[in-house]
Amino acid sequence: MNILIMGPAGAGKGTMSDLILQAYDIPHISTGDMLRENVANGTELGKEAKSYMDAGKLVPDDVINAMVEKRLQEPDCQKGYLLDGFPRTLVQAKAFEEIAAKIGKPVEAVLALEVDFEILKERVTGRRVCPKCGAIYHISNFPPKVEGVCDKCGSPLKQRADDTVEKLTQRMKEYDASTKPVIDFYDEKGLVTHLDASQKPDVVFGRIKEALAKID
């Protein structure tokens, strides 16, 4: 089962990815995490990526594409994959079509999580994270037992620097310009399920299961 999950910041990609991982036993591959791991482990691709990052430049598509291609051939991807954060642009999507065909892992479903801006704003600005253990809370939807303190490890919670209305507005503009054309690209192939991700997680996941049940 080869799946892409897409949606703006605050749409719930992390929550849905965790549920898909548990239900379908396929790896959740975040390209951001993959990039950081390659750099941290000093792989050849990681060293190449780091040279661009150190120079303050974006890592070029061919390096990211090569990382994705290598990652999808790891043993844990035998049953499929859930790609998060890739492809971000139409250029990447077209390149990925060739990569996926070459390694025999074509995209079978694209899950597009859609949420109104006002709801995203409330979700993002209310988010709090634990810098020590990575636990995520929300001041109204999922507050910690003690305000400002992580339930799991007792560390002070923080608000991410980019969890602001200004940053969200900027990211939405980038998403509309770059990623929506990717969704349109897969829509033309009949692969996209548009999901109202403003609903409760169990409702959204129920729709996801219905969509994935249609994969042969």
Short mmCIF file of C-alpha atoms in Angstrom, two decimals:
data_model
loop_
_atom_site.label_atom_id
_atom_site.label_comp_id
_atom_site.label_asym_id
_atom_site.label_seq_id
_atom_site.Cartn_x
_atom_site.Cartn_y
_atom_site.Cartn_z
CA MET A 1 0.00 0.00 0.00
CA ASN A 2 1.80 3.09 -1.27
CA ILE A 3 0.35 6.31 0.14
CA LEU A 4 1.06 10.03 0.13
CA ILE A 5 -0.39 12.22 2.88
CA MET A 6 -0.70 15.95 2.26
CA GLY A 7 -2.08 18.95 4.07
CA PRO A 8 -1.07 22.30 5.51
CA ALA A 9 0.49 22.84 8.95
CA GLY A 10 -2.03 21.94 11.64
CA ALA A 11 -4.15 19.69 9.41
CA GLY A 12 -3.38 16.61 11.51
CA LYS A 13 -0.92 14.73 9.28
CA GLY A 14 1.02 13.49 12.31
CA THR A 15 -2.07 12.15 14.07
CA MET A 16 -3.40 10.43 10.94
CA SER A 17 0.04 9.04 10.08
CA ASP A 18 0.31 7.41 13.52
CA LEU A 19 -3.11 5.78 13.07
CA ILE A 20 -2.25 4.54 9.57
CA LEU A 21 1.06 3.15 10.84
CA GLN A 22 -0.71 1.16 13.57
CA ALA A 23 -3.45 -0.15 11.28
CA TYR A 24 -1.49 -1.01 8.15
CA ASP A 25 2.06 -1.79 9.31
CA ILE A 26 3.81 0.45 6.79
CA PRO A 27 6.50 2.98 7.67
CA HIS A 28 5.72 6.68 8.05
CA ILE A 29 8.46 8.47 6.12
CA SER A 30 8.81 12.17 6.79
CA THR A 31 11.24 13.69 4.32
CA GLY A 32 12.32 16.22 6.95
CA ASP A 33 13.25 13.41 9.36
CA MET A 34 14.90 11.47 6.53
CA LEU A 35 17.04 14.46 5.61
CA ARG A 36 18.11 15.03 9.23
CA GLU A 37 18.97 11.32 9.66
CA ASN A 38 21.13 11.29 6.53
CA VAL A 39 23.00 14.38 7.71
CA ALA A 40 23.40 13.03 11.26
CA ASN A 41 24.62 9.63 10.02
CA GLY A 42 27.07 11.18 7.57
CA THR A 43 25.83 9.28 4.53
CA GLU A 44 27.12 10.36 1.13
CA LEU A 45 23.77 11.97 0.35
CA GLY A 46 23.71 13.49 3.84
CA LYS A 47 27.13 15.07 3.31
CA GLU A 48 26.00 16.48 -0.01
CA ALA A 49 22.82 17.87 1.55
CA LYS A 50 24.79 19.38 4.44
CA SER A 51 27.06 21.25 2.05
CA TYR A 52 24.01 23.09 0.70
CA MET A 53 22.50 23.62 4.14
CA ASP A 54 25.76 25.02 5.53
CA ALA A 55 25.84 27.47 2.65
CA GLY A 56 22.29 28.59 3.49
CA LYS A 57 20.88 27.06 0.31
CA LEU A 58 17.93 24.74 -0.27
CA VAL A 59 18.83 21.10 -0.77
CA PRO A 60 18.24 20.48 -4.50
CA ASP A 61 15.53 18.14 -5.74
CA ASP A 62 17.92 15.55 -7.14
CA VAL A 63 19.47 14.98 -3.68
CA ILE A 64 16.07 14.69 -1.97
CA ASN A 65 14.82 12.42 -4.77
CA ALA A 66 17.83 10.14 -4.36
CA MET A 67 17.24 9.92 -0.60
CA VAL A 68 13.59 9.01 -1.14
CA GLU A 69 14.47 6.38 -3.75
CA LYS A 70 17.01 4.77 -1.42
CA ARG A 71 14.67 4.90 1.58
CA LEU A 72 11.77 3.24 -0.26
CA GLN A 73 13.97 0.26 -1.06
CA GLU A 74 14.67 -0.49 2.61
CA PRO A 75 13.21 -3.80 3.95
CA ASP A 76 10.53 -2.10 6.07
CA CYS A 77 8.92 -0.70 2.89
CA GLN A 78 8.19 -4.18 1.52
CA LYS A 79 4.46 -3.76 2.30
CA GLY A 80 4.40 -0.15 1.16
CA TYR A 81 5.02 3.33 2.52
CA LEU A 82 3.35 6.46 3.84
CA LEU A 83 5.22 9.49 2.50
CA ASP A 84 4.77 12.77 4.37
CA GLY A 85 6.22 16.02 3.03
CA PHE A 86 7.06 14.72 -0.43
CA PRO A 87 6.52 15.52 -3.22
CA ARG A 88 6.15 19.21 -2.33
CA THR A 89 6.28 20.59 -5.86
CA LEU A 90 5.07 19.58 -9.30
CA VAL A 91 8.68 19.08 -10.42
CA GLN A 92 9.24 16.63 -7.53
CA ALA A 93 5.94 14.87 -8.28
CA LYS A 94 6.88 14.24 -11.90
CA ALA A 95 10.36 13.04 -10.90
CA PHE A 96 8.81 10.77 -8.27
CA GLU A 97 6.56 9.19 -10.90
CA GLU A 98 9.71 7.94 -12.65
CA ILE A 99 11.38 6.84 -9.40
CA ALA A 100 8.29 4.97 -8.19
CA ALA A 101 7.89 3.20 -11.54
CA LYS A 102 11.57 2.24 -11.61
CA ILE A 103 11.49 0.62 -8.15
CA GLY A 104 8.02 -0.88 -8.65
CA LYS A 105 6.31 1.17 -5.93
CA PRO A 106 3.80 3.47 -7.71
CA VAL A 107 1.57 5.78 -5.67
CA GLU A 108 -1.78 4.08 -5.00
CA ALA A 109 -3.54 6.70 -2.87
CA VAL A 110 -3.14 10.37 -1.99
CA LEU A 111 -4.80 11.61 1.20
CA ALA A 112 -5.40 15.38 1.09
CA LEU A 113 -6.27 16.78 4.52
CA GLU A 114 -8.21 20.04 4.18
CA VAL A 115 -9.00 22.52 6.97
CA ASP A 116 -10.28 26.11 6.95
CA PHE A 117 -7.69 28.75 7.83
CA GLU A 118 -9.51 29.89 11.00
CA ILE A 119 -9.43 26.34 12.41
CA LEU A 120 -5.77 25.92 11.43
CA LYS A 121 -4.98 29.19 13.17
CA GLU A 122 -6.61 28.02 16.41
CA ARG A 123 -4.86 24.64 16.22
CA VAL A 124 -1.40 26.00 15.46
CA THR A 125 -1.29 28.92 17.89
CA GLY A 126 -2.61 26.73 20.72
CA ARG A 127 -0.06 23.97 20.18
CA ARG A 128 2.55 23.36 22.87
CA VAL A 129 5.42 20.88 22.67
CA CYS A 130 7.79 19.25 25.12
CA PRO A 131 11.37 19.94 23.98
CA LYS A 132 12.63 16.94 25.96
CA CYS A 133 10.35 14.01 25.02
CA GLY A 134 8.51 15.47 22.00
CA ALA A 135 4.99 15.16 23.45
CA ILE A 136 2.46 17.53 21.86
CA TYR A 137 -0.41 19.29 23.64
CA HIS A 138 -3.02 21.94 22.88
CA ILE A 139 -4.10 24.58 25.37
CA SER A 140 -7.81 23.88 24.80
CA ASN A 141 -8.17 20.63 22.80
CA PHE A 142 -5.58 18.54 24.68
CA PRO A 143 -4.18 20.45 27.66
CA PRO A 144 -1.61 18.96 30.05
CA LYS A 145 -2.77 18.08 33.58
CA VAL A 146 -0.67 20.93 34.95
CA GLU A 147 -0.61 24.08 32.82
CA GLY A 148 2.71 24.49 30.99
CA VAL A 149 4.16 21.16 32.23
CA CYS A 150 4.56 17.91 30.27
CA ASP A 151 2.50 15.01 31.67
CA LYS A 152 5.10 12.47 30.58
CA CYS A 153 8.41 13.90 31.79
CA GLY A 154 7.60 17.04 33.77
CA SER A 155 9.54 19.40 31.50
CA PRO A 156 8.30 22.94 30.76
CA LEU A 157 6.29 23.11 27.55
CA LYS A 158 7.22 25.50 24.75
CA GLN A 159 5.48 27.11 21.80
CA ARG A 160 7.33 26.49 18.53
CA ALA A 161 8.79 29.62 16.98
CA ASP A 162 6.82 29.03 13.77
CA ASP A 163 3.48 28.36 15.50
CA THR A 164 2.26 31.91 14.94
CA VAL A 165 -0.44 33.44 12.72
CA GLU A 166 2.22 35.25 10.68
CA LYS A 167 4.23 32.09 10.02
CA LEU A 168 1.08 30.08 9.30
CA THR A 169 -0.06 32.69 6.76
CA GLN A 170 3.32 32.49 5.04
CA ARG A 171 3.29 28.68 5.02
CA MET A 172 -0.25 28.62 3.61
CA LYS A 173 0.82 30.86 0.73
CA GLU A 174 3.72 28.51 0.01
CA TYR A 175 1.42 25.49 0.29
CA ASP A 176 -1.13 26.98 -2.12
CA ALA A 177 1.59 27.92 -4.62
CA SER A 178 3.65 24.70 -4.50
CA THR A 179 1.68 21.78 -3.09
CA LYS A 180 -1.85 22.35 -4.39
CA PRO A 181 -0.63 21.82 -7.98
CA VAL A 182 0.76 18.45 -6.81
CA ILE A 183 -2.68 17.48 -5.49
CA ASP A 184 -4.21 18.57 -8.81
CA PHE A 185 -1.62 16.40 -10.61
CA TYR A 186 -2.70 13.29 -8.66
CA ASP A 187 -6.38 14.30 -8.89
CA GLU A 188 -6.13 13.96 -12.67
CA LYS A 189 -4.98 10.37 -12.10
CA GLY A 190 -7.97 9.68 -9.83
CA LEU A 191 -5.78 8.96 -6.80
CA VAL A 192 -6.83 11.71 -4.38
CA THR A 193 -9.26 11.45 -1.49
CA HIS A 194 -10.16 14.93 -0.20
CA LEU A 195 -10.75 14.78 3.55
CA ASP A 196 -12.43 17.32 5.82
CA ALA A 197 -9.76 17.25 8.53
CA SER A 198 -11.63 19.74 10.74
CA GLN A 199 -13.65 16.78 12.06
CA LYS A 200 -12.69 14.60 15.02
CA PRO A 201 -9.70 12.29 14.41
CA ASP A 202 -11.76 9.09 14.57
CA VAL A 203 -14.14 10.45 11.91
CA VAL A 204 -11.28 11.48 9.63
CA PHE A 205 -9.55 8.13 10.10
CA GLY A 206 -12.79 6.32 9.32
CA ARG A 207 -12.87 8.11 5.95
CA ILE A 208 -9.22 7.21 5.38
CA LYS A 209 -9.95 3.52 6.00
CA GLU A 210 -12.82 3.67 3.52
CA ALA A 211 -10.52 5.20 0.92
CA LEU A 212 -7.71 2.70 1.48
CA ALA A 213 -10.13 -0.23 1.33
CA LYS A 214 -10.59 0.58 -2.37
CA ILE A 215 -6.94 -0.12 -3.17
CA ASP A 216 -6.61 -3.43 -5.00
#
